[in-house]
Structures are given as structure tokens and as C-alpha cells.
Tab-separated table of C-alpha atoms in Angstrom:
chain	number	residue	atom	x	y	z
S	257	UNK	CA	106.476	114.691	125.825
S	258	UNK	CA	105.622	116.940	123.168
S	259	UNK	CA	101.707	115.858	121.411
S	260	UNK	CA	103.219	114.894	118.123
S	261	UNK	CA	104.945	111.879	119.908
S	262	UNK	CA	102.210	111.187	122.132
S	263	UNK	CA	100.360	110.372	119.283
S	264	UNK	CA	102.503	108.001	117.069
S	265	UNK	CA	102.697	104.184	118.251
S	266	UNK	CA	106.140	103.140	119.692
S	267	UNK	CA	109.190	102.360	117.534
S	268	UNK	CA	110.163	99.184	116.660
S	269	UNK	CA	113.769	98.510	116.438
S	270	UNK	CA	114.667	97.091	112.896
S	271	UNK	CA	117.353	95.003	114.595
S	272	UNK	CA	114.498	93.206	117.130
S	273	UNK	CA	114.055	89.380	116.951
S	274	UNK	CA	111.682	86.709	117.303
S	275	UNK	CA	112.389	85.594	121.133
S	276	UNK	CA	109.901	82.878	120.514
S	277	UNK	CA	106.933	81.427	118.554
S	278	UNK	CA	104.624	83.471	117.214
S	279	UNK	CA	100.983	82.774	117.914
S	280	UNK	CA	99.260	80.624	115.283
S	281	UNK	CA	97.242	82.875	113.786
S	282	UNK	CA	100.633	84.944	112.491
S	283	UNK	CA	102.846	81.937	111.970
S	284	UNK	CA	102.829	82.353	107.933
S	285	UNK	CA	104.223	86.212	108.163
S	286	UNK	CA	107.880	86.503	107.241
S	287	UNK	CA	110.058	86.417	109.536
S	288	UNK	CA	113.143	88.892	108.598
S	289	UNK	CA	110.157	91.670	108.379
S	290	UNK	CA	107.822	90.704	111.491
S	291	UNK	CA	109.690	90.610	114.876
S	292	UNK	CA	108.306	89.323	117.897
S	293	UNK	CA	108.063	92.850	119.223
S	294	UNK	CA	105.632	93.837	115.697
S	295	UNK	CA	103.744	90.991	116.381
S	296	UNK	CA	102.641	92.132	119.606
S	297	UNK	CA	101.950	95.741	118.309
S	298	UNK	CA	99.948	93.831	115.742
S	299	UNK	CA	97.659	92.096	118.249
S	300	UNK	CA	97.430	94.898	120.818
S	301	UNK	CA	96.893	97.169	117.835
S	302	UNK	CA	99.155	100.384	117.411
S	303	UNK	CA	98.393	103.932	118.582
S	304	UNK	CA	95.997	105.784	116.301
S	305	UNK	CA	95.716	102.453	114.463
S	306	UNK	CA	98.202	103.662	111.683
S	307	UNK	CA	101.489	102.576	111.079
S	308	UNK	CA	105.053	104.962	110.527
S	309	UNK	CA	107.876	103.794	109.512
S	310	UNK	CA	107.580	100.647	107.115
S	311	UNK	CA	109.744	101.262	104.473
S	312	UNK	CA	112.820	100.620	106.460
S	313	UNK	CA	111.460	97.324	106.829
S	314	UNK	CA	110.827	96.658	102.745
S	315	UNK	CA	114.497	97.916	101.529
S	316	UNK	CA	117.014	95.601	103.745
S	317	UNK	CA	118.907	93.057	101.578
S	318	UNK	CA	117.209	89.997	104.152
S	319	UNK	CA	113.831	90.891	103.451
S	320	UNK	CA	114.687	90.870	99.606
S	321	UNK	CA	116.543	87.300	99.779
S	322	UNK	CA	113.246	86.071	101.136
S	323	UNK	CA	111.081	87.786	98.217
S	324	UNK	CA	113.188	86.107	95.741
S	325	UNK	CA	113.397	82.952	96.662
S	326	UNK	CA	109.392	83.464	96.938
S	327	UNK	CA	109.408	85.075	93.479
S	328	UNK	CA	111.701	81.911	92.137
S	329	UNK	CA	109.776	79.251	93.452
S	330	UNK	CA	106.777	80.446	91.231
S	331	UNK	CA	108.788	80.330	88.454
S	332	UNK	CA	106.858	83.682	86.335
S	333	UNK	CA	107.805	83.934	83.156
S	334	UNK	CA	110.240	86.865	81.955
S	335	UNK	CA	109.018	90.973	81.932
S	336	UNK	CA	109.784	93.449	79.219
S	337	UNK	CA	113.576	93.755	80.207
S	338	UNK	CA	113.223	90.122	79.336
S	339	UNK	CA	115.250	88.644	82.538
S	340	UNK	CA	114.465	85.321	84.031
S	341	UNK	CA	114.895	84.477	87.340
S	342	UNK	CA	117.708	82.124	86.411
S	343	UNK	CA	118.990	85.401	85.307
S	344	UNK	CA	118.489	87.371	88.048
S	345	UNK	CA	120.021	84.725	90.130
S	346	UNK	CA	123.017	84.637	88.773
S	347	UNK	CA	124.210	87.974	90.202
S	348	UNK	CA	121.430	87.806	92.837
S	349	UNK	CA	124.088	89.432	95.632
S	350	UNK	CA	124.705	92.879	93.455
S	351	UNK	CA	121.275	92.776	92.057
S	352	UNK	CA	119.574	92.838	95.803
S	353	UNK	CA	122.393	95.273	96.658
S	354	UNK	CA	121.115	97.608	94.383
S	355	UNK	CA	117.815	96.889	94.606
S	356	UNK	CA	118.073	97.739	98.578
S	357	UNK	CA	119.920	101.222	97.876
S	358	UNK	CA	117.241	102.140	95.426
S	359	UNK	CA	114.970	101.711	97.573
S	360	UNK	CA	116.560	103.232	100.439
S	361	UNK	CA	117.171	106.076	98.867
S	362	UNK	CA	113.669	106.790	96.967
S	363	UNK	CA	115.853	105.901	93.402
S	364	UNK	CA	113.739	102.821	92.331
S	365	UNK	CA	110.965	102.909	89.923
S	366	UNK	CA	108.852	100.421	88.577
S	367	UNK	CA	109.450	98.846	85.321
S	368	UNK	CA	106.858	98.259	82.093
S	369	UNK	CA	104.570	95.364	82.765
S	370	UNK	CA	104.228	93.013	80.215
S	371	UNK	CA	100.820	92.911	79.037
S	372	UNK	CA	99.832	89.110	78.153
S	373	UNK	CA	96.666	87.082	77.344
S	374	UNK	CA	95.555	83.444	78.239
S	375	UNK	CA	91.925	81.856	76.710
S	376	UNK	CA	89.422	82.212	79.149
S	377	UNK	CA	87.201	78.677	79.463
S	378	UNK	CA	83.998	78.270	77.266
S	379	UNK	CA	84.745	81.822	75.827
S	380	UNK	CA	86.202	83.097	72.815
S	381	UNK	CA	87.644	86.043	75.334
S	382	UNK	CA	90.794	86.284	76.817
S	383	UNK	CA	91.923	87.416	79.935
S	384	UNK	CA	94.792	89.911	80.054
S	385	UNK	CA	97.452	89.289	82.648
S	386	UNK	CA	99.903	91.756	83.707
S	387	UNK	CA	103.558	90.104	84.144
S	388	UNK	CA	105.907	92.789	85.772
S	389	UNK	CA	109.392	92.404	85.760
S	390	UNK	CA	111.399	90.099	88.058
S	391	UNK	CA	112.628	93.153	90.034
S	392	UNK	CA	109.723	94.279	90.340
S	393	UNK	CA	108.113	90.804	91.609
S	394	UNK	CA	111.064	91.193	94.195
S	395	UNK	CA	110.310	94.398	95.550
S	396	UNK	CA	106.218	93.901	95.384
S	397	UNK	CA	106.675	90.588	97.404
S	398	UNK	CA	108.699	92.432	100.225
S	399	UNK	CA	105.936	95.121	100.187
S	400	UNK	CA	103.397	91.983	100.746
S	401	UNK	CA	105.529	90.832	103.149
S	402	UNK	CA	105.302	94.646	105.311
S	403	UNK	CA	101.603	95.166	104.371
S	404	UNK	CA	99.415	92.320	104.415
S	405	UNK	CA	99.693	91.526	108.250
S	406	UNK	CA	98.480	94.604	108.496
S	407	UNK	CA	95.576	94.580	107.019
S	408	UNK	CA	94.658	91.103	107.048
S	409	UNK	CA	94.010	91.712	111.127
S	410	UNK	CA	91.035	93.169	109.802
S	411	UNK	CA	89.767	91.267	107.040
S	412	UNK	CA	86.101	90.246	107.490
S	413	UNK	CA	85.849	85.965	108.504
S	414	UNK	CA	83.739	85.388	105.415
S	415	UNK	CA	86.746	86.563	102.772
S	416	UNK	CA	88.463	83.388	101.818
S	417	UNK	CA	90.693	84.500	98.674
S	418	UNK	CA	94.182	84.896	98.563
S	419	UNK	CA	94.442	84.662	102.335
S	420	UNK	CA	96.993	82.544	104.546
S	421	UNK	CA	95.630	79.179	105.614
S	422	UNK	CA	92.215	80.028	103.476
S	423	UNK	CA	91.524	78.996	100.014
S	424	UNK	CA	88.419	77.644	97.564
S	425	UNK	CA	87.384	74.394	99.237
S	426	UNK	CA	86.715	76.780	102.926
S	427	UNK	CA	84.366	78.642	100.763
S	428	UNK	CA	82.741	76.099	99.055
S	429	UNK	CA	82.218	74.268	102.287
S	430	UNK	CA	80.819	77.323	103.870
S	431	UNK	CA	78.267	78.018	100.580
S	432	UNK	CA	77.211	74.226	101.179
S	433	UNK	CA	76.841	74.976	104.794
S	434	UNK	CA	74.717	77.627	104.137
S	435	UNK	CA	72.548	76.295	101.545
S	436	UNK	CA	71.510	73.131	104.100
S	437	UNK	CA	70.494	75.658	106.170
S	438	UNK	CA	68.025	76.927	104.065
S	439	UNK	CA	69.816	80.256	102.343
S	440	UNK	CA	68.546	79.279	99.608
S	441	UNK	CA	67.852	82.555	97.947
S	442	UNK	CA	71.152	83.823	95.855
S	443	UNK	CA	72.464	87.125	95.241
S	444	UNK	CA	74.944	86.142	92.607
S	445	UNK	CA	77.604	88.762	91.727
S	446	UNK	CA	79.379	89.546	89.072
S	447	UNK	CA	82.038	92.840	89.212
S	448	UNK	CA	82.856	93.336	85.706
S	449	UNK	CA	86.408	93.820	85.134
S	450	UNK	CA	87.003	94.328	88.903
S	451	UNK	CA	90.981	94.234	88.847
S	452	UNK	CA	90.984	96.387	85.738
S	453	UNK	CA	88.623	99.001	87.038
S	454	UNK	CA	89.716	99.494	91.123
S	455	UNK	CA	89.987	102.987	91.534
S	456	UNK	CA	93.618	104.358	92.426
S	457	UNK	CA	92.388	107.164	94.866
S	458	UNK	CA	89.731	105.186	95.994
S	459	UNK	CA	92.308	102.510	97.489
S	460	UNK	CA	95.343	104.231	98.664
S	461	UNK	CA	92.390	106.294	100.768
S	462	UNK	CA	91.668	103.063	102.634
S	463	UNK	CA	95.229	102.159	103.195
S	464	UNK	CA	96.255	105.625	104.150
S	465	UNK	CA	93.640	105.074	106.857
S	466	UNK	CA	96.186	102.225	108.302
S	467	UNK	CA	99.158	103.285	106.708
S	468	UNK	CA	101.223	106.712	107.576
S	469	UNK	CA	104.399	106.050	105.417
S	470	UNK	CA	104.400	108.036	102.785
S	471	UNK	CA	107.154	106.049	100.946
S	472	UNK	CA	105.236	103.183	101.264
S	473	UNK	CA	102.403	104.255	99.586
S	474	UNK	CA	104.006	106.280	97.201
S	475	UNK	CA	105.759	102.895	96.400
S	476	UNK	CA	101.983	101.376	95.831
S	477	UNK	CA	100.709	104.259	93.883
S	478	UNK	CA	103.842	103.636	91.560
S	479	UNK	CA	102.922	100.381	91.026
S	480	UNK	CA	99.158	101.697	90.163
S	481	UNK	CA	100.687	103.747	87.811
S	482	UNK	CA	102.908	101.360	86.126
S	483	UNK	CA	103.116	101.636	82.678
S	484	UNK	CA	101.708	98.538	80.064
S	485	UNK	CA	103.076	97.177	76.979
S	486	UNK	CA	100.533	95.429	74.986
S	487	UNK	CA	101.888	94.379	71.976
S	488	UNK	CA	103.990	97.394	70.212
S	489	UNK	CA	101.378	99.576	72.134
S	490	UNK	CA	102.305	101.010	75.572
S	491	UNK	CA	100.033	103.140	78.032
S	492	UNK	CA	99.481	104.076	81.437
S	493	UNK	CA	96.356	102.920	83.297
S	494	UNK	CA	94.236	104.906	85.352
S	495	UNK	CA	91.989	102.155	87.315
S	496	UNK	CA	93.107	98.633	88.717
S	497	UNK	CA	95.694	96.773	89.619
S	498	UNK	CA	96.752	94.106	87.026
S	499	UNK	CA	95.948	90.424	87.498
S	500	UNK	CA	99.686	88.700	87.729
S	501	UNK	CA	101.020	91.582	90.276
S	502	UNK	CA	102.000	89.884	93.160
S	503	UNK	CA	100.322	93.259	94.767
S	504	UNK	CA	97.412	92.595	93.112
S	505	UNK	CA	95.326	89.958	95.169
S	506	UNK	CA	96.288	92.186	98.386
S	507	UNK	CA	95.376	95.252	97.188
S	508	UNK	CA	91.649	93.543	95.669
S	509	UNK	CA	90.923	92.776	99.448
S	510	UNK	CA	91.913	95.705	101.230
S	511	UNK	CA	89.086	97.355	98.482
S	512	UNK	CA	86.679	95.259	99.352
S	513	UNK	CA	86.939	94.559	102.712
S	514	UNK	CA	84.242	97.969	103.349
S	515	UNK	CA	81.602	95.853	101.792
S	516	UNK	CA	82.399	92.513	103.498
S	517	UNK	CA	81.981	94.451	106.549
S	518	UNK	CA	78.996	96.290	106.063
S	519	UNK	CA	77.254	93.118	104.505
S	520	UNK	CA	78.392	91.593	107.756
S	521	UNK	CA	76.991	94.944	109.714
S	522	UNK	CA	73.517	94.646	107.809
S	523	UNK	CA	73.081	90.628	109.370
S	524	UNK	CA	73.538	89.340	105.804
S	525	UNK	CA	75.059	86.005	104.981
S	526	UNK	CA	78.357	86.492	102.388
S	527	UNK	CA	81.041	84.511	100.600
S	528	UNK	CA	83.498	85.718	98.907
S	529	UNK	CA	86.477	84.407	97.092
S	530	UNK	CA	88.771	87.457	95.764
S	531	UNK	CA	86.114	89.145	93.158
S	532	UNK	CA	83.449	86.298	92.991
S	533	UNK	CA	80.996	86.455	95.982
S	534	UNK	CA	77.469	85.319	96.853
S	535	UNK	CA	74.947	86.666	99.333
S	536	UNK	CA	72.611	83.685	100.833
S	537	UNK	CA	69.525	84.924	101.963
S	538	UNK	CA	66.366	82.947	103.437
S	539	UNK	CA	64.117	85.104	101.364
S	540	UNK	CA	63.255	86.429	97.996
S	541	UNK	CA	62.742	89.841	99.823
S	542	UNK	CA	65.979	89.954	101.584
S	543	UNK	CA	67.809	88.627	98.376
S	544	UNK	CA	65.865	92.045	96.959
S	545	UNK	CA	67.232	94.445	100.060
S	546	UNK	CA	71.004	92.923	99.556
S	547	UNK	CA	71.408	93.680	95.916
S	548	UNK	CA	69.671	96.959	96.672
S	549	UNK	CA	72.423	97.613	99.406
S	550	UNK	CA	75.686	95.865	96.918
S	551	UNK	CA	74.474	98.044	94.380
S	552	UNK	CA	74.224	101.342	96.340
S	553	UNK	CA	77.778	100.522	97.373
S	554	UNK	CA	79.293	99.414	94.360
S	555	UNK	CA	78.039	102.696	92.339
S	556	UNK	CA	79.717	104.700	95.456
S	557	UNK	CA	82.802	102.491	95.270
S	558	UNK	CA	83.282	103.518	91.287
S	559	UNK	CA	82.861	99.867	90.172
S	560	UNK	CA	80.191	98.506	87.953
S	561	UNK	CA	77.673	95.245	88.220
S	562	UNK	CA	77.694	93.100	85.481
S	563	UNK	CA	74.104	93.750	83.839
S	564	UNK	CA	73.255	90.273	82.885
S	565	UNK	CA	75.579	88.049	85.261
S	566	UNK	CA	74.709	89.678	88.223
S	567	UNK	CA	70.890	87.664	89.562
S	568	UNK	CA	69.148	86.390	92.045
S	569	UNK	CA	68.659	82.921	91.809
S	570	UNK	CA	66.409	80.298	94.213
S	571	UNK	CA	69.029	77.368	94.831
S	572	UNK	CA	65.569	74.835	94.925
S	573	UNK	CA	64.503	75.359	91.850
S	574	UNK	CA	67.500	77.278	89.667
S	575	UNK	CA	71.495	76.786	89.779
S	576	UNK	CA	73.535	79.445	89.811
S	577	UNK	CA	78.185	78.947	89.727
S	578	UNK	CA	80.535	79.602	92.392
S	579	UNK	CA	84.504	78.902	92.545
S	580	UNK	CA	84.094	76.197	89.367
S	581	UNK	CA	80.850	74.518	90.833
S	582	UNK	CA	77.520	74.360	89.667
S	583	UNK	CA	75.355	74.392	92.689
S	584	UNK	CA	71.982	72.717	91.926
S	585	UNK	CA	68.974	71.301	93.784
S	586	UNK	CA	71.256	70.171	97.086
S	587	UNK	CA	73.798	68.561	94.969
S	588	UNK	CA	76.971	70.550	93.222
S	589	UNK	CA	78.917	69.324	89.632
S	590	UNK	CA	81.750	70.754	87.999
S	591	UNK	CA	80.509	73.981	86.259
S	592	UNK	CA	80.106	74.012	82.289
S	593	UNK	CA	83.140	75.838	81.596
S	594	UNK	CA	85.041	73.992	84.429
S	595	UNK	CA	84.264	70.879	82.372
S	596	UNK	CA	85.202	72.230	79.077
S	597	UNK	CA	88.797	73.108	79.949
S	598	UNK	CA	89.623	69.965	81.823
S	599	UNK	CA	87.719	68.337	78.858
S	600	UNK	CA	89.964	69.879	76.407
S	601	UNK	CA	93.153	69.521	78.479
S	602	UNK	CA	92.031	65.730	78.120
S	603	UNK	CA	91.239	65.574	74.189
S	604	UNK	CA	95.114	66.961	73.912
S	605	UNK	CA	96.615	64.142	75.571
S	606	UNK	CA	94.562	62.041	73.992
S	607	UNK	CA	94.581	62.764	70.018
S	608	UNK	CA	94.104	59.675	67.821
S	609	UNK	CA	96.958	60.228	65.436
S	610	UNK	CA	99.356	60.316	68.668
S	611	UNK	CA	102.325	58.641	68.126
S	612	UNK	CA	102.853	57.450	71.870
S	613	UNK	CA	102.264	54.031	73.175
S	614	UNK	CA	99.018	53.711	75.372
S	615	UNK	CA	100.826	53.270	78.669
S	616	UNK	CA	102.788	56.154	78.364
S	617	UNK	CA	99.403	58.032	77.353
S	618	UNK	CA	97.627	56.664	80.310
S	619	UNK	CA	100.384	57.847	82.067
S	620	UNK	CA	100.346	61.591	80.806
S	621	UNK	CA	96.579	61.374	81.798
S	622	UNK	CA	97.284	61.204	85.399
S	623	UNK	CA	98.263	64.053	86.383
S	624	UNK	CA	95.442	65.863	84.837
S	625	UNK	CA	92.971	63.320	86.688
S	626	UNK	CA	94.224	63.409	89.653
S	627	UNK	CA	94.519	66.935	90.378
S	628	UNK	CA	90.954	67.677	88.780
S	629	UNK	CA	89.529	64.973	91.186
S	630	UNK	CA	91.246	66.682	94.069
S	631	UNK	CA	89.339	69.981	93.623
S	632	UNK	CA	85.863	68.476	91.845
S	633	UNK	CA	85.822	65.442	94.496
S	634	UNK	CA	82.561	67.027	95.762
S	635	UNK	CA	80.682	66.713	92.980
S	636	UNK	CA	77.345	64.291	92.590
S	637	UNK	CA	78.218	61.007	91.750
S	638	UNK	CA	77.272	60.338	88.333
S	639	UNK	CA	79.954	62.992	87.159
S	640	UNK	CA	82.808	60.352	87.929
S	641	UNK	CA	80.919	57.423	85.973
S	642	UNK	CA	80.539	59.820	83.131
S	643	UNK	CA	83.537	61.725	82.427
S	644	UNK	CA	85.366	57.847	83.173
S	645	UNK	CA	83.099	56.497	80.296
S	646	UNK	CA	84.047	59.540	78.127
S	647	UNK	CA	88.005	58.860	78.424
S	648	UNK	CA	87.614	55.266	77.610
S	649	UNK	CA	86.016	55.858	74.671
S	650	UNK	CA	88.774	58.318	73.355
S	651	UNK	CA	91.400	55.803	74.657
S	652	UNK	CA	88.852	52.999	72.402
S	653	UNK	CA	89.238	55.209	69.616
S	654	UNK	CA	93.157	55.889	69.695
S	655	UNK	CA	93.279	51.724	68.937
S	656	UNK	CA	90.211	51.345	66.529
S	657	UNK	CA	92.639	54.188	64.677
S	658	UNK	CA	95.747	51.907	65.077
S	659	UNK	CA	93.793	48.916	64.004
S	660	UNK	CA	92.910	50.779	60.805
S	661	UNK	CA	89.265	51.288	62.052
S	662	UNK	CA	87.276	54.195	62.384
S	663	UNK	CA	85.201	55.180	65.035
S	664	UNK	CA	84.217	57.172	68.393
S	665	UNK	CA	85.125	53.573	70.817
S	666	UNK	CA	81.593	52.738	71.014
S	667	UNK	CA	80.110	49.411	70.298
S	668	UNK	CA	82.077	46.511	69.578
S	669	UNK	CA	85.194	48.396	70.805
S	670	UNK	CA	83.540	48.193	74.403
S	671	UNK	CA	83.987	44.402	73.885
S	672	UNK	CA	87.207	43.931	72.269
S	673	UNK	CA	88.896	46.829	75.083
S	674	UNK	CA	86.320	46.619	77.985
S	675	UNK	CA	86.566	48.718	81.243
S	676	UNK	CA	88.902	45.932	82.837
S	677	UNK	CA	91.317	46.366	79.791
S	678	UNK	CA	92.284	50.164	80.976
S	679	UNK	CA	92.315	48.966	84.478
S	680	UNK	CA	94.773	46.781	84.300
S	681	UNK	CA	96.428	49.322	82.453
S	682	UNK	CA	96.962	51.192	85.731
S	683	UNK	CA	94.199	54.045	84.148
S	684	UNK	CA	93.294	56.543	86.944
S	685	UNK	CA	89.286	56.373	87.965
S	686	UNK	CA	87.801	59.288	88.930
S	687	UNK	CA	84.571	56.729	90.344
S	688	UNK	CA	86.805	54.634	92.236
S	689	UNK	CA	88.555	57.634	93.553
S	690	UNK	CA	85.354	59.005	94.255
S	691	UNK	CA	83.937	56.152	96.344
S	692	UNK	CA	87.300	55.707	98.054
S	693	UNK	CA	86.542	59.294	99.244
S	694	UNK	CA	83.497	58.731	100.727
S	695	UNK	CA	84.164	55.601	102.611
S	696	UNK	CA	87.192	57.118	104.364
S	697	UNK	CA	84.740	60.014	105.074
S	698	UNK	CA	82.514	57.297	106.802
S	699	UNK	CA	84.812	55.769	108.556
């Protein structure tokens, strides 16, 4: 056996099946891409620790039919070619059959992305999103679908976003954790404009060291170097991967994943959620040594601190905002921006010139009140009571306004429509959901 072979990891046959359930941990992956026999490579961990041969895994027609019907239940708005994926569906079989031969055959390249901006809360900023084209949402979802098994083996425990079976609430939980423990001394973190400013060498360095297909990450770099069309304006970047690439959230990770691990290697205490992350430390002098060490790394890594955002806070005595939360003296409330949006998503349903019965208001409301509740449930009591009180008073107000009245439903209106009125009304209350949550959690 000649030394070349000796030293790449065994083929797997593209036509290999999944003899049987895979073990937990791997139950999300997609199953026309990982067989049972990759699976087991996967866990025993592959020769040299880099994988050949992916891309004959990313171009068959199955593996596409799965990324679209990914791609369609998110519903994503139109690229520049402006096709939607009712569109796309509607020759879906010749559309994947191309799709699969360009890729096959190294012909595909990456369409425009469609530069777009939404309001970011409490700011008079936007955020710029990057929507690609459906194709290209295909054939980025059946590269996730190769790569992140791959690399998520790896990730550090204390990354939480954009994982399988992780999300927010883990995080939170495990900041909360940590604070009753007495890490009470915050590194807060701030990487400005960290999707916009990941450097392209940089990261297809760290996934060459995992990945030895050279189509594959040619495929990535093309994506890197997609070109954007901001308004009339087009241009091609040369950092970051734009937020709205299904890529995107994968490729932020596999970036930072160095630092999660030498934060872990140094003994320190991290959380992270995508680009928002907190050391906990038990000291002011260890707080000290960890933004030392984040921004050693960080200046190495080509990315930038934000000067003002970035702190170190003492939980006892300041509060400091993680994940929508506002984490103060042992207790946590919906952060000031957090409240703003779902605040102004409220006023909108809510205008006193609206035309719409109060039922069917009430009923418009719930939605919105139910799924903030869902992720703010943790929050001190007294925000329920409050934020209840405050969409009384702008129900009060729609009827003053029908009544011919002014006012802000203070006053006599609490009399004429009290609390009871609105109940029986079927309005949703965030305090009674809230202490409905905590006796089940006592039970």
C-alpha cells in the first residue's frame, strides 16, 4: 500500500445506508448525506482528521430535494433574479437537475445577494441582511448539510448558537447558573460588525485544517466572494459572511470555536450565543486577565472590540445584557431595547383610530403576548403586572376615543372598563401566565 493511501481515511460508498438508528447525539443530521457508515467515521474520527471527498455528497439530486424543502419551509423572501420558492417549485425536478450537473461538473456559481435592511431595536441603525438567491439557499443548505457534522464534533460545550438541540434559553440558564455561583464579575463583549468583518483567509484556514476537498471549499470561498447589490450599487466584499446566508451561522462558529477553546484551556468560565458572549469570573482581577487574553486574540484573529460596549461589569452592584435580558442584582427583566420593540409591535395593534372591534383586537394581541411571554417568562415579577397595566390602558384609550373622549385610559376609565372588563374579554395576561409558570414549576 503505497503512503499516499495509507494516509487518507477510508472511502465511504455514496450508495451506503443507514442500517439502523443513529446515536442521539447525530439524530438531527440529514439523512440522504450521513450514512450509517459516516456516522461511525464521525465518532471514531477519520485518519489525519481531514475529510476527502465531500462534494460528491453535496451535488446528488436527494440531497438537494431535502435542502429545498428546508429552504421552503422558511419561506425567504425572493433574491436579485427575483424567484420565489413557489417559483422554483414549480419546475423543482429540472431546476435540481441542473442544479446537480452544475455542481457536478464545477459549472455553478453563486448568484448576487440581495443586500437588504431591517430597523435595529432602540436604534436609529439598521442592520443589513444579505438574502441570496433561492438557488443559492439550495445549494448552501446541502453544503450545511455535508459540513456542519463535521465540525460541530468539535464545537466547545459552552457555544449554544445556531447549534442542533441548543438555543437561547440553554444559555441563559447556564449565565443564571453561573451568576448563583458567585461569577459575578462580567467580561461583556461586544465584536463590532463580527459577520461583516470575518476574515476570508482566516476561515477557510481553519476548515482546510478538517476539510481536504478542494471543491468544497472552493464552493465556500465562492460564497465569501459573492457579489452584493445594495440598492443600484453592487460590490464584492472582502471580510464576512452575510447575516441571512444559510452558511453564515456555520461558518461564525467554526471562527470562533479557537477562542471558545482556549477560554476553556485558560480555566475561564464562557457563554456564548453566535457573536454575543460573556466571560464570568469570581474576580475583578481575573475579569482583568480574560479581556487581556480576548483581546490578544481578537487583534490576532483580525476582528475588532467594540470600544465602548465591550466592559467589565460586577453583576452585584451593575447590570450588564445578554440574549434580550437585563441581568441585575440576582434577578433578570426584559432588556431596554427588548421592551421597546415588543412595545412598539403592541402600540401597532393597538392604535386608537383602529377601525376593528375590540375582540378582534384582543385577538390580534395574542399572538404577540404569548410568544413574548414564552421567551421573557424568566423575568422578575413586577414586569408582568406592568407591561399588563400598560396594555389596558391603550385598550382604555381605544374606547374613551370611541366614546368621543380623550385620554391615556387612566382615571375614571379604570372604573367604567376595570381589569375584569378585558378578562372576560378573553385578554391574554402575561401575570397570570406568569404565576401559572411558577406553580407548575413547584409542583
Amino acid at each position: 500500500m503505497s503512503k499516499s493511501t495509507e494516509d487518507q481515511p477510508a472511502v465511504v460508498l455514496e450508495t451506503a445506508k443507514r442500517t439502523g438508528d443513529s446515536p442521539p447525539q447525530w439524530g438531527w443530521v440529514e439523512p440522504s448525506v450521513w450514512t450509517e457508515r459516516m456516522l461511525t467515521a464521525l465518532e471514531q474520527g477519520v485518519k489525519g482528521g481531514r475529510w476527502f471527498s465531500l462534494m460528491d455528497k453535496v451535488h446528488p439530486e436527494r440531497t438537494l430535494i431535502a435542502a429545498f424543502e428546508a429552504v421552503a419551509r422558511n419561506q425567504g423572501a425572493a433574491g436579485v433574479d427575483h424567484v420565489t420558492t413557489t417559483m422554483f417549485e414549480a419546475h423543482l425536478a429540472s431546476n435540481l437537475k441542473n442544479l446537480s450537473e452544475d455542481l457536478r461538473t464545477g459549472r455553478y456559481r453563486p448568484q448576487s445577494i440581495r443586500r437588504h435592511y431591517i430597523p435595529k431595536p432602540g436604534s436609529e441603525e439598521k442592520r443589513p441582511l444579505g438574502i441570496p438567491t433561492v438557488r443559492d439557499r439550495v445549494v448552501q443548505t446541502a453544503l450545511r448539510y455535508v459540513l456542519e457534522p463535521i465540525f460541530e464534533r468539535d464545537f466547545a460545550k459552552h457555544s449554544y448558537g445556531f447549534r442542533p438541540g441548543r438555543g437561547c434559553k440553554d444559555a441563559l440558564r447556564c449565565v443564571e447558573k453561573h451568576l448563583k455561583e458567585g461569577y459575578t464579575y462580567i467580561v461583556d463583549v461586544d465584536l463590532k460588525s463580527y459577520f461583516d468583518t470575518i476574515p476570508h483567509d482566516g476561515l477557510l484556514s481553519l476548515m482546510s485544517q478538517k476539510v481536504s476537498d478542494g471543491r468544497v471549499l472552493s464552493l465556500v470561498q465562492d460564497f465569501l466572494h459573492q457579489g452584493v447589490l445594495d440598492g443600484l450599487e453592487e460590490y464584492t466584499p472582502e471580510t464576512g459572511s452575510p447575516q441571512g446566508a444559510v452558511i453564515s451561522p456555520l461558518l461564525s462558529n467554526i471562527y470562533l470555536n479557537p477562542l471558545d477553546h482556549l477560554m476553556a484551556e485558560e480555566g475561564y468560565t464562557m457563554v456564548r450565543y453566535a457573536d454575543d458572549f460573556v466571560i464570568l469570573c469570581r474576580s475583578a482581577e481575573e475579569a482583568h486577565r480574560a479581556l487581556e487574553q480576548i483581546q490578544h486574540w481578537t487583534a490576532t484573529a483580525g476582528l475588532t472590540l467594540h470600544p465602548t460596549k465591550t466592559r467589565i461589569v460586577d453583576a452585584t452592584t451593575d447590570s450588564f445584557d445578554f440574549l434580550g435580558y437585563t441581568f441585575e442584582g440576582g434577578t433578570r427583566r426584559p432588556r431596554k431595547k427588548s421592551l421597546t420593540k415588543f412595545k412598539d409591535t403592541v402600540r401597532s395593534k393597538t392604535k386608537r383610530n383602529s377601525g376593528r372591534s375590540l375582540p378582534k383586537i384582543i385577538e390580534s394581541l395574542h399572538p404577540t403576548l404569548r410568544g413574548w411571554f414564552e421567551y421573557f417568562k424568566h423575568s422578575h415579577r413586577w414586569t408582568f403586572e406592568r407591561i399588563d397595566g400598560w396594555i389596558r390602558r391603550r385598550l382604555r384609550a381605544i374606547l374613551l376615543r370611541r366614546g368621543g373622549k380623550r385620554g391615556v385610559g387612566r382615571g375614571l376609565a379604570n372604573y367604567r372598563w376595570p381589569d375584569a372588563y378585558f378578562e372576560e374579554r378573553g385578554l391574554y395576561s402575561l401575570q397570570t401566565a406568569h404565576a401559572l409558570a411558577c406553580q407548575s414549576l413547584q409542583r
